[in-house]
PDB file of C-alpha atoms and ligand atoms in Angstrom:
ATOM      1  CA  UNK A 256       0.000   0.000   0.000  1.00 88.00           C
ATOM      2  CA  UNK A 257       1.093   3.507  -0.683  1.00 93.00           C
ATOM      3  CA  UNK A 258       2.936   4.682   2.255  1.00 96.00           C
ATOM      4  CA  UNK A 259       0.915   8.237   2.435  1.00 97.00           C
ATOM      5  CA  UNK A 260      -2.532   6.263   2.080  1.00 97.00           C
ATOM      6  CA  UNK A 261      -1.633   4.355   4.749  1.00 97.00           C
ATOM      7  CA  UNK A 262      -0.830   6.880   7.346  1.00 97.00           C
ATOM      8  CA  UNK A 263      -4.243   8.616   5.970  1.00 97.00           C
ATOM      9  CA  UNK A 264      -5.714   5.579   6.704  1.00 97.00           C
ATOM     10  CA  UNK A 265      -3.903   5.602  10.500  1.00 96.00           C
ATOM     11  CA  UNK A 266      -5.200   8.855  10.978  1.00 96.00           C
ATOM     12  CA  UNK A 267      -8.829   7.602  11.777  1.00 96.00           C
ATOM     13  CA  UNK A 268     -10.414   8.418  15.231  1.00 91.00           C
ATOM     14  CA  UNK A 269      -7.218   9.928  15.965  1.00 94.00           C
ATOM     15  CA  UNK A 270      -6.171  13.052  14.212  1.00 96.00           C
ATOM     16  CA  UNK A 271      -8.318  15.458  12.061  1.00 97.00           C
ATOM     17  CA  UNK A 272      -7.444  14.753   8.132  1.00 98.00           C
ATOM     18  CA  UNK A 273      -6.645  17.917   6.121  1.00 98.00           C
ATOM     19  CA  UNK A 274      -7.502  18.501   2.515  1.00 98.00           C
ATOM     20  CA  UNK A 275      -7.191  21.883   0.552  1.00 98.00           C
ATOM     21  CA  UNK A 276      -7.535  22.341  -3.355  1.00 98.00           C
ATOM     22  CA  UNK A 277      -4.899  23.462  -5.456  1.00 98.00           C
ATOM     23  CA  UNK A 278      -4.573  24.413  -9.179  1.00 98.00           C
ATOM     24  CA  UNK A 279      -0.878  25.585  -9.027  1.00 98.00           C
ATOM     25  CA  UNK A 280       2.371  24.985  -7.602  1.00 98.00           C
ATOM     26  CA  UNK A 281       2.869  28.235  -5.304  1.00 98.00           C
ATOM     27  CA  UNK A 282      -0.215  27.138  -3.817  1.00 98.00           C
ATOM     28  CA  UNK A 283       0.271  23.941  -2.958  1.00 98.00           C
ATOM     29  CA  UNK A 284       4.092  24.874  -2.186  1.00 98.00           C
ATOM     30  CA  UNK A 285       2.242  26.206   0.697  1.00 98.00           C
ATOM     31  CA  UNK A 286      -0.751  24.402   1.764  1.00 98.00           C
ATOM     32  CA  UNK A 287       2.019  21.034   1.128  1.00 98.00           C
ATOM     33  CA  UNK A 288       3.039  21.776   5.111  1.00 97.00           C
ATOM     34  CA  UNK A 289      -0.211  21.685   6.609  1.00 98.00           C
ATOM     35  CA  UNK A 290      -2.072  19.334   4.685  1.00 98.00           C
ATOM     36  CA  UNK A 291      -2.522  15.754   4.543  1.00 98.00           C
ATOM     37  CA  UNK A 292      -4.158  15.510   0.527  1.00 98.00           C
ATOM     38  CA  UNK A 293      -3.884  18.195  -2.337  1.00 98.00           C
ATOM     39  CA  UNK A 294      -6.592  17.781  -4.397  1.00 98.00           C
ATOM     40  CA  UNK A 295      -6.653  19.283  -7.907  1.00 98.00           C
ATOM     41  CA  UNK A 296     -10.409  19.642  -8.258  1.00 98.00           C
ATOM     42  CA  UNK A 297     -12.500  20.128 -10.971  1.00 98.00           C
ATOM     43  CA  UNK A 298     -13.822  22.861  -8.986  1.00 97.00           C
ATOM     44  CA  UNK A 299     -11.174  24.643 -10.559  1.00 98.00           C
ATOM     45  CA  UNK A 300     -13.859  25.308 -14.116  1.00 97.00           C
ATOM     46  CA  UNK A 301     -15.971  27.450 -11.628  1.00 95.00           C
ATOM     47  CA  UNK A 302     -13.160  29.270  -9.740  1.00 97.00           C
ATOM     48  CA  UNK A 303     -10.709  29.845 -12.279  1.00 97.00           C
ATOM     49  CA  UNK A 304     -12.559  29.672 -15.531  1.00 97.00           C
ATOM     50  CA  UNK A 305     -16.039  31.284 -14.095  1.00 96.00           C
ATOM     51  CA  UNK A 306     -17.746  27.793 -15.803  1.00 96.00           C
ATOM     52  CA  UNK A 307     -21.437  27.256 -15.059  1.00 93.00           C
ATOM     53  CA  UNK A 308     -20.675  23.773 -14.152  1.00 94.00           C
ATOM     54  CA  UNK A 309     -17.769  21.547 -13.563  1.00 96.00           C
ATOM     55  CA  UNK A 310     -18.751  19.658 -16.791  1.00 96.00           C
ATOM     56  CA  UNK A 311     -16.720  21.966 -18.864  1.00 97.00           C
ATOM     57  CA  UNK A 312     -13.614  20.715 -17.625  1.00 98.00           C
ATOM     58  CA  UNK A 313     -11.901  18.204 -20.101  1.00 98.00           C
ATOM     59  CA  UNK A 314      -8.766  16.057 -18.610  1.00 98.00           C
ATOM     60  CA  UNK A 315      -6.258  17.954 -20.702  1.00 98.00           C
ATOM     61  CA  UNK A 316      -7.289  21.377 -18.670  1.00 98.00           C
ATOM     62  CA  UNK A 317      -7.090  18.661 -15.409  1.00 98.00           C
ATOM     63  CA  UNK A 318      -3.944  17.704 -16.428  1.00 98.00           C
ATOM     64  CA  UNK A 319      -1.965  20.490 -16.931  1.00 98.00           C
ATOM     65  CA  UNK A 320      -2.528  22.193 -14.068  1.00 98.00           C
ATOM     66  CA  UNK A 321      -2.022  19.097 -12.007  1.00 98.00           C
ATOM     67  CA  UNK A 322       1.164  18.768 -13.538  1.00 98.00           C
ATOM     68  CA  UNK A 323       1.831  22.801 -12.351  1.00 98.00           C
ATOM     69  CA  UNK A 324       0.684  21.325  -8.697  1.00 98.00           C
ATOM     70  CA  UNK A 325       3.122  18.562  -8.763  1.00 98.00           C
ATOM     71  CA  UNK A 326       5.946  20.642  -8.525  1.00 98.00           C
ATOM     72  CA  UNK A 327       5.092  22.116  -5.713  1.00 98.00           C
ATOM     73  CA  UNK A 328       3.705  18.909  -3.836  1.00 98.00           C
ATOM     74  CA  UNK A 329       6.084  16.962  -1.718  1.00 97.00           C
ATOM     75  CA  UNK A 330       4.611  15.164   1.755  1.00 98.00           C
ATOM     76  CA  UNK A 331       1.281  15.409   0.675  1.00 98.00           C
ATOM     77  CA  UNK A 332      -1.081  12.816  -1.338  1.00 98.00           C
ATOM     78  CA  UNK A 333      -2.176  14.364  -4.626  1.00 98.00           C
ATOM     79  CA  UNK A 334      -5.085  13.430  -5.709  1.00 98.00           C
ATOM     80  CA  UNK A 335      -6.770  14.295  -9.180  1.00 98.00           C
ATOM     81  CA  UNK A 336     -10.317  14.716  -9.943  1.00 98.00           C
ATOM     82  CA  UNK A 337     -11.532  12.603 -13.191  1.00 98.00           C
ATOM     83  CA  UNK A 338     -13.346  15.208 -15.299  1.00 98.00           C
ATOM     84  CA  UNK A 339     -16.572  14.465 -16.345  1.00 98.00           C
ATOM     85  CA  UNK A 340     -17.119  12.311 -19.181  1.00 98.00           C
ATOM     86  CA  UNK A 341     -13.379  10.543 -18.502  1.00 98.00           C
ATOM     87  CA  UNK A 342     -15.050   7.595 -16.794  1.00 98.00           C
ATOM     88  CA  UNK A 343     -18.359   6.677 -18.914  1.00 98.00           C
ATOM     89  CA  UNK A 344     -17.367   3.116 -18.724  1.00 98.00           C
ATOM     90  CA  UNK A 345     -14.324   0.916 -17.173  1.00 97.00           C
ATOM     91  CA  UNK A 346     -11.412   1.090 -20.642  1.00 98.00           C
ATOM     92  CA  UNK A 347     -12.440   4.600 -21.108  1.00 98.00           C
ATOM     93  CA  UNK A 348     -11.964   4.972 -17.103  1.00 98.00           C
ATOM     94  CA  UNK A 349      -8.709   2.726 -17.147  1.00 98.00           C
ATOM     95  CA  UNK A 350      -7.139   4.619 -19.636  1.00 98.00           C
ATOM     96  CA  UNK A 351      -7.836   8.005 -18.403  1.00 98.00           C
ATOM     97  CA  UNK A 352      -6.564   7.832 -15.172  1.00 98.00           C
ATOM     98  CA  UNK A 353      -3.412   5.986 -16.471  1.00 98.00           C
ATOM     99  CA  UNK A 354      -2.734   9.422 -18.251  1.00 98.00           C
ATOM    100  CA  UNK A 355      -3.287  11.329 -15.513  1.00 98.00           C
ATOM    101  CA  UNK A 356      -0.784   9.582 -13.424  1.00 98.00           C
ATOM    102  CA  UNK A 357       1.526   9.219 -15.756  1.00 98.00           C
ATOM    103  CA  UNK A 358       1.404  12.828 -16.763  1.00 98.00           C
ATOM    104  CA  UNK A 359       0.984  14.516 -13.168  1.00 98.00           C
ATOM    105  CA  UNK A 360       2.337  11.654 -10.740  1.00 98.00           C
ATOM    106  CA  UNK A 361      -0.289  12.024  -8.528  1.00 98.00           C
ATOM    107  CA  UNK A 362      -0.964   9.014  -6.371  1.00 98.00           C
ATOM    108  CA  UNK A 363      -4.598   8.799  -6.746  1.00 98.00           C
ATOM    109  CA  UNK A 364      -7.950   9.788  -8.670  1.00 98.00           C
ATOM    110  CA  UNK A 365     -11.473  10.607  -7.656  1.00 98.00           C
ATOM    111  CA  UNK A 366     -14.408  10.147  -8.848  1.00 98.00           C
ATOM    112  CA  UNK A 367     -18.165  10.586  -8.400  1.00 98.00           C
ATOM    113  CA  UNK A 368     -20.682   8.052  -7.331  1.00 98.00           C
ATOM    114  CA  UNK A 369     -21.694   5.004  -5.307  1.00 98.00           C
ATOM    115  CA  UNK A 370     -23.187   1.993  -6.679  1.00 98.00           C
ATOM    116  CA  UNK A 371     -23.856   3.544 -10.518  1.00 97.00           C
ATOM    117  CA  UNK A 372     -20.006   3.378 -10.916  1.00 98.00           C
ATOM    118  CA  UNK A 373     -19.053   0.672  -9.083  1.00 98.00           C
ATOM    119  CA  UNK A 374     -17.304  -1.520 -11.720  1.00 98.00           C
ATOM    120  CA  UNK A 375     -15.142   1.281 -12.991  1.00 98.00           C
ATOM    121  CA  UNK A 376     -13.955   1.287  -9.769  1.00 98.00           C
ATOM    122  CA  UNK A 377     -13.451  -2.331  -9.534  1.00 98.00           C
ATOM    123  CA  UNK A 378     -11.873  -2.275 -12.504  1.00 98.00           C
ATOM    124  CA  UNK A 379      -9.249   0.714 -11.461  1.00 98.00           C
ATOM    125  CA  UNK A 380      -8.869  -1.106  -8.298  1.00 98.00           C
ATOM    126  CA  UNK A 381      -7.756  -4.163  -9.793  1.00 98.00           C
ATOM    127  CA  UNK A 382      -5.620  -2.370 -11.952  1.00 98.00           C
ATOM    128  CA  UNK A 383      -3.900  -0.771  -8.650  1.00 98.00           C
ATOM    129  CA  UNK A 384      -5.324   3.187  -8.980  1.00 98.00           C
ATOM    130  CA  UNK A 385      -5.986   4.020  -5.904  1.00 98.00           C
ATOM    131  CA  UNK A 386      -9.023   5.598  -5.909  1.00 98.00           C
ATOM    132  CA  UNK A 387     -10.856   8.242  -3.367  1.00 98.00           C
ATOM    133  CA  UNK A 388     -14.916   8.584  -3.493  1.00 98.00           C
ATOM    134  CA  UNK A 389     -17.409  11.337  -3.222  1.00 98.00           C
ATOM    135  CA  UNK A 390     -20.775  10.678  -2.307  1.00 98.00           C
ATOM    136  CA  UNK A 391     -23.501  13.202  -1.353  1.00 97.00           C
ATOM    137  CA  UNK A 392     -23.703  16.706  -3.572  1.00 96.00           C
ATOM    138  CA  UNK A 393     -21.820  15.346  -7.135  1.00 97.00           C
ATOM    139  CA  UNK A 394     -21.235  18.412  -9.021  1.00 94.00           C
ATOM    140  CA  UNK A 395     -20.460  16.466 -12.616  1.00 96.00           C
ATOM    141  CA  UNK A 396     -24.328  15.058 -12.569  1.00 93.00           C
ATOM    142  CA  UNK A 397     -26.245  17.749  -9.855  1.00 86.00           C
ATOM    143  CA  UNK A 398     -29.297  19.397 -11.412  1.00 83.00           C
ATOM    144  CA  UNK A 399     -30.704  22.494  -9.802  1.00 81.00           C
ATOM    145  CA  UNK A 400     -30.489  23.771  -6.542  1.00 79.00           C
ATOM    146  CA  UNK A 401     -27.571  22.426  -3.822  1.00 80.00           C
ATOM    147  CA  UNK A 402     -29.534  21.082  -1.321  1.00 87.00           C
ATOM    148  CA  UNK A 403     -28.845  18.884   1.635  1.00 93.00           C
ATOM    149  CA  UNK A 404     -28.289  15.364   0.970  1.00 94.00           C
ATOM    150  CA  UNK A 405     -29.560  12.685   3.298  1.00 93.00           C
ATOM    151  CA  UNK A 406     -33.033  14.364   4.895  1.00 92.00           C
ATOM    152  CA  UNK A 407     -35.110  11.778   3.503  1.00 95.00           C
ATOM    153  CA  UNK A 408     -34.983   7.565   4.771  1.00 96.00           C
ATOM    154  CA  UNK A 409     -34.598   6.330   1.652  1.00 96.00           C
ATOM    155  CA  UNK A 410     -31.920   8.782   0.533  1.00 96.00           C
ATOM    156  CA  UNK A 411     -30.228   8.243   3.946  1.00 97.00           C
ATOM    157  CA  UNK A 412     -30.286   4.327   3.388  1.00 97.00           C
ATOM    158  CA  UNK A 413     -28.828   4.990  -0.192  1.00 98.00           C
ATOM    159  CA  UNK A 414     -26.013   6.953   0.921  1.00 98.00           C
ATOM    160  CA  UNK A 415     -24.851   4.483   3.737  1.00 98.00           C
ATOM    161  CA  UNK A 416     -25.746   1.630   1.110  1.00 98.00           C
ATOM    162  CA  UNK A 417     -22.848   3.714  -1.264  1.00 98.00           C
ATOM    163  CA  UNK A 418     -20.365   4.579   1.366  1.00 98.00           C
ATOM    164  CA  UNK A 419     -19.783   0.326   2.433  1.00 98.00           C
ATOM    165  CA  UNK A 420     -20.009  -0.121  -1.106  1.00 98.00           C
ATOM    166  CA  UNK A 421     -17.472   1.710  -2.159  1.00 98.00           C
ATOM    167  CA  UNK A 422     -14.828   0.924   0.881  1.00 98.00           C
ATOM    168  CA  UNK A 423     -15.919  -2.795   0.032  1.00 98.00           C
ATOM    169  CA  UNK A 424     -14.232  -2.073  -3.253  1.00 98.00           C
ATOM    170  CA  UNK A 425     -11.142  -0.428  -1.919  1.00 98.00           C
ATOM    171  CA  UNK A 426     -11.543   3.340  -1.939  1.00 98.00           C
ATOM    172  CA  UNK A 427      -9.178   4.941   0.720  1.00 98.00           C
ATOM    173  CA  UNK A 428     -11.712   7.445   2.102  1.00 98.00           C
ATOM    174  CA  UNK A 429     -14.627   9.256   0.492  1.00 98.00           C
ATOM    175  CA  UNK A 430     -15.499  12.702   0.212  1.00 98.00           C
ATOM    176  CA  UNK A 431     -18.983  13.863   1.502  1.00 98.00           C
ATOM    177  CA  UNK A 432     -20.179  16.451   0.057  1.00 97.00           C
ATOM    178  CA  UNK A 433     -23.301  18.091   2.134  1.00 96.00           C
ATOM    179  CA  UNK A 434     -24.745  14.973   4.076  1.00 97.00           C
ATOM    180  CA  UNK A 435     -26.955  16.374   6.415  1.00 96.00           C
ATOM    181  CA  UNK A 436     -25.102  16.542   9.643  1.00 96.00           C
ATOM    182  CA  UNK A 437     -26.109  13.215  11.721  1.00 97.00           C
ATOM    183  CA  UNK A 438     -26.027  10.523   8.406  1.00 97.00           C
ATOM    184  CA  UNK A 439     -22.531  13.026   7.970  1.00 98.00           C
ATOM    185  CA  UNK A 440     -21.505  10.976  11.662  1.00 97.00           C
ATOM    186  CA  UNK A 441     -23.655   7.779  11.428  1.00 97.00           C
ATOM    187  CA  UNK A 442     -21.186   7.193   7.948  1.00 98.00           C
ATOM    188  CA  UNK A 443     -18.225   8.226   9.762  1.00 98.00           C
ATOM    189  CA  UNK A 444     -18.811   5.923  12.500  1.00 97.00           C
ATOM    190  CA  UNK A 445     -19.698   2.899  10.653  1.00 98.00           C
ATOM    191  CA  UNK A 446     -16.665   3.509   7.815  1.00 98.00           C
ATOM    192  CA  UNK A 447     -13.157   2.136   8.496  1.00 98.00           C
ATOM    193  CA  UNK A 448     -11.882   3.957   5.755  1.00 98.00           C
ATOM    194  CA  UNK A 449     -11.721   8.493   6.691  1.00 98.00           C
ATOM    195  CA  UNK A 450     -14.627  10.495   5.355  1.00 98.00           C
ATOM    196  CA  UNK A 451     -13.489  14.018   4.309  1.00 98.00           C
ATOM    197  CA  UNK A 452     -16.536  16.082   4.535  1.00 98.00           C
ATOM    198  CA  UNK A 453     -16.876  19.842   3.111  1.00 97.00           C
ATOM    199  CA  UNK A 454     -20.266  21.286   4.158  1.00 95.00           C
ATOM    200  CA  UNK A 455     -21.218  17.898   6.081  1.00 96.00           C
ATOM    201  CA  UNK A 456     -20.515  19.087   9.351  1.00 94.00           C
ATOM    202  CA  UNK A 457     -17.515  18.347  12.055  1.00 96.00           C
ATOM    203  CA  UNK A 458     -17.995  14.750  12.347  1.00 96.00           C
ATOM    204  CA  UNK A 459     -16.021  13.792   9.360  1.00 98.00           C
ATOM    205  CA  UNK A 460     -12.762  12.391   9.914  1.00 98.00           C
ATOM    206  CA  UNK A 461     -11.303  14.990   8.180  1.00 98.00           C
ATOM    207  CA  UNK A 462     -12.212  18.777   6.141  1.00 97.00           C
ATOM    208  CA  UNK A 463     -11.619  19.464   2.782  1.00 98.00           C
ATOM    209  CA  UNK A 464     -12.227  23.093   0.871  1.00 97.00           C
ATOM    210  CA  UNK A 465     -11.801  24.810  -2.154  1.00 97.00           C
ATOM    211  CA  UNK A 466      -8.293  27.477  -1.072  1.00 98.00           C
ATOM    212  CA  UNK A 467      -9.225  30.316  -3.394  1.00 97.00           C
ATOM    213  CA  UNK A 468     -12.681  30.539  -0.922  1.00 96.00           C
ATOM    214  CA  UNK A 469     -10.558  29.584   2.224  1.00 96.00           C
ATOM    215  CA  UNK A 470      -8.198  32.586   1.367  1.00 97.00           C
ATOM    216  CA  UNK A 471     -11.144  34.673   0.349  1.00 95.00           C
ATOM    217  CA  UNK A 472      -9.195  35.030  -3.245  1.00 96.00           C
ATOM    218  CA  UNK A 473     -13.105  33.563  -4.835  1.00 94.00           C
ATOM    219  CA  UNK A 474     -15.747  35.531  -4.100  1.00 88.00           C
ATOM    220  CA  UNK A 475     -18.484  32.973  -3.269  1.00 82.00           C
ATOM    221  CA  UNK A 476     -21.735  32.753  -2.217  1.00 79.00           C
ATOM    222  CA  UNK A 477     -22.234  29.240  -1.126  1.00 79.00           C
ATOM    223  CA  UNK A 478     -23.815  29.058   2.418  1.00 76.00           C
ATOM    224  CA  UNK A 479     -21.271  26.146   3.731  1.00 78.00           C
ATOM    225  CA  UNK A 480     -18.204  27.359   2.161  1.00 83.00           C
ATOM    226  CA  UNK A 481     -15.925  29.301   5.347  1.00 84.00           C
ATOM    227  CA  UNK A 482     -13.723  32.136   4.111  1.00 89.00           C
ATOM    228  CA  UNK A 483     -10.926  32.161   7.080  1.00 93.00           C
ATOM    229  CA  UNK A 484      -8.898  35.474   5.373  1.00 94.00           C
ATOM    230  CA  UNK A 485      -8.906  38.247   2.869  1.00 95.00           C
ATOM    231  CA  UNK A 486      -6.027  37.945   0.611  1.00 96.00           C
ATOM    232  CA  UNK A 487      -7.788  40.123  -1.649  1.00 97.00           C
ATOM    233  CA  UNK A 488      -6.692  43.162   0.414  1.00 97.00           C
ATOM    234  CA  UNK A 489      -3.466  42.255   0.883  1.00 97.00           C
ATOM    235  CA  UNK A 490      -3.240  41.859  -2.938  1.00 98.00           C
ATOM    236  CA  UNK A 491      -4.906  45.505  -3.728  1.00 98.00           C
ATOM    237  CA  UNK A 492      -2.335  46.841  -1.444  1.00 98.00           C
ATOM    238  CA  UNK A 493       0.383  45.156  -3.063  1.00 98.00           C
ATOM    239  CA  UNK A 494      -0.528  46.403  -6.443  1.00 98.00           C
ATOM    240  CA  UNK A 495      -1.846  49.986  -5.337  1.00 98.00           C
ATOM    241  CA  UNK A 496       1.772  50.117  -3.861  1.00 98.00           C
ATOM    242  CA  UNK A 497       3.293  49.371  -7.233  1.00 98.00           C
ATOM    243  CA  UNK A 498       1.380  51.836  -9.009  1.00 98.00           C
ATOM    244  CA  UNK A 499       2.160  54.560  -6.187  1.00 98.00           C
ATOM    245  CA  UNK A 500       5.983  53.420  -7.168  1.00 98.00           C
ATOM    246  CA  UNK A 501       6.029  53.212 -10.652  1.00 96.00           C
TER     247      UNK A 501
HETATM  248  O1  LIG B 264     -13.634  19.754  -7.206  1.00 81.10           O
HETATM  249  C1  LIG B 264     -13.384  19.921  -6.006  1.00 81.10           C
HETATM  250  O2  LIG B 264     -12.673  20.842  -5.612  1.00 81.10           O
HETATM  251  C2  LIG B 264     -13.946  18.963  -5.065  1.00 81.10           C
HETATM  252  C3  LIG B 264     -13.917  19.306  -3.617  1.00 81.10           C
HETATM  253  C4  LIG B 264     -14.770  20.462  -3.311  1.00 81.10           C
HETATM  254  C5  LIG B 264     -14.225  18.155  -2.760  1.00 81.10           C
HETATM  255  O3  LIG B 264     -14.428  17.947  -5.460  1.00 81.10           O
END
């Protein structure tokens, strides 16, 4: 087993699990100290390329910017979001994430779904990818409005039905994506693989977030999502000073 999965993996009921987003390598040059997993996410269509959906991105965009993140990566796991449409079926899937970590290095993919992609991820998994999962909100195939996940019994018996599936299969933690706040724990409890939870309350092994709205550097509106700074400022300064220079 990968020696950073495993300590991941050791990190359950013990220590918090950090995971922060990055699209480039100053970025993750810095987040690299603190965190536990970079994830190149395809959140990176809505915050850098102001896409109406995460659709958009195609696994050449993924690519090169996780290739850009690599370099600045060094204790951390880097793991790289299959783009929509990479993983329609288990060659297509194969080959796609082959690329990807032959291009970028990174030590794992992830990808969205329970039990409607659950061959593709046998099939990676017996082809050694190791593989991360994300249940609950799943941008690539979400219609409408973002709304809780997990209020309803049969959608709560779903979800848990997905998250033993999927660590059945060998996924090294999942990603849940706004789980209402006690199936967020009940999943967490029942799991021995970490949950990673970003608007799924506290009770997740571990946080993840998108750093451009951690850093307050993407103005967002997105009820869950914490801004802890504003590098904004800091940036106007640095420029106004320039121009005050010049
Ligand atoms: O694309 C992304 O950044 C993600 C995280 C928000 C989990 O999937």
């Amino acid at each position: 087993m990968n020696l950073k999965i495993k300590k991941i993996l050791n990190k359950k009921n013990k220590t918090k699990i950090i995971c922060l987003t990055s699209y480039s390598k100053n970025i993750a040059e810095i987040l690299d100290k603190y965190t536990d997993i970079i994830l190149v996410g395809d959140s990176l269509g809505s915050v850098l390329y102001s896409f109406d959906t995460t659709k958009k991105v195609d696994l050449n965009m993924i690519i090169e910017h996780s290739k850009s993140v690599r370099l600045g990566v060094k204790k951390s796991l880097m793991v790289v979001d299959m783009p929509f449409n990479t993983y329609r079926n288990k060659n297509e899937a194969l080959k796609n994430a082959k690329k990807i970590i032959k291009y970028t290095k990174a030590e794992a993919v992830k990808l969205e779904g329970g039990k409607k992609i659950i061959e593709i991820i046998k099939y990676l998994r017996k082809n050694k990818i190791n593989v991360m999962g994300h249940l609950g909100i799943l941008p690539q195939s979400h219609k409408g409005k973002f709304k809780y996940k997990g209020k309803t019994s049969k959608e709560r018996k779903n979800l848990l039905a997905d998250a033993l599936l999927l660590q059945k299969n060998g996924v090294f933690s999942i990603v849940l994506e706004c789980i209402e706040t006690s199936l967020a724990k009940e999943i967490t409890k029942v799991l021995k693989i970490p949950t990673i939870g970003i608007g799924s309350s506290v009770n997740c092994d571990g946080q993840v977030l998108v750093t451009d709205d951690l850093i307050g550097l993407n103005l967002t509106s997105i009820k869950f999502v914490k801004s802890f700074y504003d590098i904004r400022k800091h940036i106007d300064t640095a420029v106004r000073k320039f121009k005050e220079w010049s």
